[in-house]
């Protein structure tokens, strides 16, 4: 808590007052990361144009990977360790949200508004493609021959992911 207080510029007493313990603070951080990722899904609704809604979601996730890579890494680390802290959130919040949005995607497929896909696996694919640029930036940079991904690199990656996941003819 002392290191967190120093890094954040807050008195340690304030952290303890608002969060009580490091575990509670960690839960709050993970919940905030997940919430930031879920907010952009609100555009995925039955009335929306499928391509537009999914493109906006992909672009929002790519922007979060660029703007908050450490958050993505913290979340990925939690998943790699079996999600001991957020497992209940995954079941109680993430699963119902994915089921709701997947039902929308399935309705688009059923109506012939988009190519047939497994809606739940579409979300897994979007998450994998977008979070790679945060979680595996060291690998991406090694392959691209750069020290750090630039805004231009992120823009190029975003266009690639959008074009890959949402081909022109679907």
XYZ file of C-alpha atoms in Angstrom:
170
model
C 0.000 0.000 0.000
C 2.917 2.331 0.731
C 4.309 1.933 -2.785
C 0.861 2.479 -4.303
C 0.355 5.597 -2.179
C 3.736 6.978 -3.201
C 3.166 6.237 -6.895
C -0.337 7.725 -6.874
C 0.624 10.752 -4.810
C -1.982 9.964 -2.164
C -1.436 9.584 1.545
C -1.367 5.935 2.596
C -4.102 6.703 5.123
C -6.414 7.760 2.277
C -5.910 4.458 0.484
C -6.732 2.561 3.659
C -9.737 4.782 4.323
C -11.266 4.284 0.867
C -10.192 0.716 0.186
C -9.326 -0.832 3.548
C -6.806 -3.301 2.169
C -4.671 -4.115 -0.831
C -7.118 -6.892 -1.805
C -10.071 -4.503 -1.865
C -8.052 -2.014 -3.915
C -7.049 -4.798 -6.333
C -10.704 -5.853 -6.721
C -11.635 -2.234 -7.455
C -8.903 -1.975 -10.093
C -10.039 -5.193 -11.801
C -13.699 -4.148 -11.685
C -12.800 -0.787 -13.205
C -10.854 -2.433 -16.039
C -13.701 -4.812 -16.811
C -16.248 -2.009 -16.695
C -14.194 0.060 -19.155
C -14.233 -2.900 -21.534
C -17.957 -3.539 -21.131
C -19.237 0.009 -21.625
C -18.504 -0.039 -25.390
C -20.746 -3.106 -25.787
C -23.810 -0.930 -25.178
C -23.804 -0.056 -28.874
C -24.411 -3.715 -29.720
C -28.198 -3.706 -29.710
C -30.907 -5.072 -32.000
C -31.602 -1.702 -33.639
C -27.959 -1.022 -34.518
C -26.312 -1.716 -37.836
C -24.217 -4.859 -37.154
C -21.095 -3.708 -38.955
C -21.160 -0.256 -37.377
C -21.813 -1.565 -33.869
C -19.098 -4.225 -34.025
C -16.620 -1.840 -35.626
C -17.202 0.734 -32.898
C -16.687 -1.954 -30.264
C -13.459 -3.192 -31.865
C -12.133 0.357 -32.208
C -12.996 1.111 -28.577
C -11.196 -2.049 -27.399
C -8.148 -1.205 -29.523
C -8.124 2.322 -28.077
C -8.213 0.903 -24.554
C -5.282 -1.379 -25.397
C -3.322 1.653 -26.543
C -4.385 3.998 -23.732
C -4.416 1.554 -20.802
C -2.031 -1.295 -21.579
C -1.121 -1.832 -17.930
C -4.784 -2.395 -17.047
C -5.004 -5.077 -19.696
C -1.846 -6.730 -18.357
C -3.156 -6.692 -14.786
C -6.398 -8.295 -15.974
C -4.537 -10.875 -18.090
C -2.355 -11.756 -15.114
C -5.485 -12.330 -13.022
C -6.846 -14.664 -15.729
C -3.535 -16.552 -15.998
C -3.710 -17.216 -12.263
C -7.214 -18.697 -12.485
C -9.092 -15.458 -11.718
C -9.056 -15.980 -7.941
C -10.298 -12.465 -7.250
C -12.747 -11.841 -10.096
C -14.111 -15.324 -10.787
C -17.501 -14.382 -9.302
C -17.611 -11.188 -11.397
C -16.946 -13.255 -14.514
C -19.946 -15.436 -13.732
C -22.261 -12.781 -12.352
C -21.531 -9.834 -14.662
C -19.458 -10.810 -17.693
C -21.365 -13.965 -18.605
C -24.842 -12.320 -18.621
C -23.494 -9.371 -20.633
C -21.918 -11.672 -23.210
C -25.089 -13.759 -23.421
C -27.156 -10.606 -23.971
C -24.859 -9.220 -26.667
C -24.426 -12.662 -28.251
C -28.221 -12.929 -28.549
C -28.181 -9.638 -30.467
C -25.454 -10.908 -32.790
C -27.395 -14.152 -33.292
C -30.510 -12.142 -34.188
C -28.468 -10.281 -36.816
C -27.212 -13.595 -38.213
C -30.725 -15.081 -38.221
C -32.066 -12.017 -40.040
C -29.334 -12.253 -42.677
C -27.827 -8.951 -41.549
C -24.380 -10.470 -41.101
C -22.434 -13.604 -41.933
C -22.996 -16.647 -39.756
C -20.662 -16.710 -36.756
C -20.705 -18.214 -33.307
C -21.571 -15.046 -31.373
C -19.854 -15.991 -28.112
C -16.661 -17.012 -29.893
C -16.789 -13.765 -31.856
C -16.362 -11.938 -28.537
C -13.454 -14.196 -27.550
C -11.821 -13.427 -30.895
C -12.336 -9.682 -30.529
C -10.856 -9.753 -27.036
C -7.854 -11.811 -28.150
C -7.158 -9.629 -31.171
C -7.527 -6.319 -29.368
C -5.786 -7.148 -26.099
C -2.750 -8.666 -27.839
C -1.395 -5.183 -28.488
C -1.375 -4.451 -24.758
C -0.686 -7.859 -23.222
C 2.007 -8.937 -25.686
C 3.427 -5.560 -26.670
C 6.959 -6.809 -26.008
C 6.480 -9.572 -28.585
C 4.755 -7.241 -31.051
C 7.540 -4.685 -30.705
C 10.248 -7.339 -31.107
C 8.688 -8.547 -34.343
C 8.057 -5.009 -35.636
C 11.558 -3.885 -34.625
C 10.507 -1.019 -32.389
C 10.989 -0.154 -28.722
C 7.434 0.934 -28.197
C 4.237 0.961 -30.253
C 3.570 4.415 -31.633
C 0.200 6.019 -32.305
C 0.792 5.166 -35.977
C 1.440 1.507 -35.063
C -1.785 1.388 -33.047
C -3.749 3.031 -35.866
C -2.379 0.514 -38.371
C -3.148 -2.391 -36.037
C -6.678 -1.086 -35.480
C -7.386 -0.920 -39.213
C -5.970 -4.415 -39.629
C -8.080 -5.917 -36.835
C -11.239 -4.198 -38.102
C -10.640 -5.393 -41.677
C -9.806 -8.907 -40.501
C -12.835 -9.295 -38.234
C -15.271 -7.355 -40.408
C -14.402 -8.134 -44.028
C -15.947 -5.923 -46.687
C -18.074 -8.726 -48.136
C -20.075 -10.288 -45.357
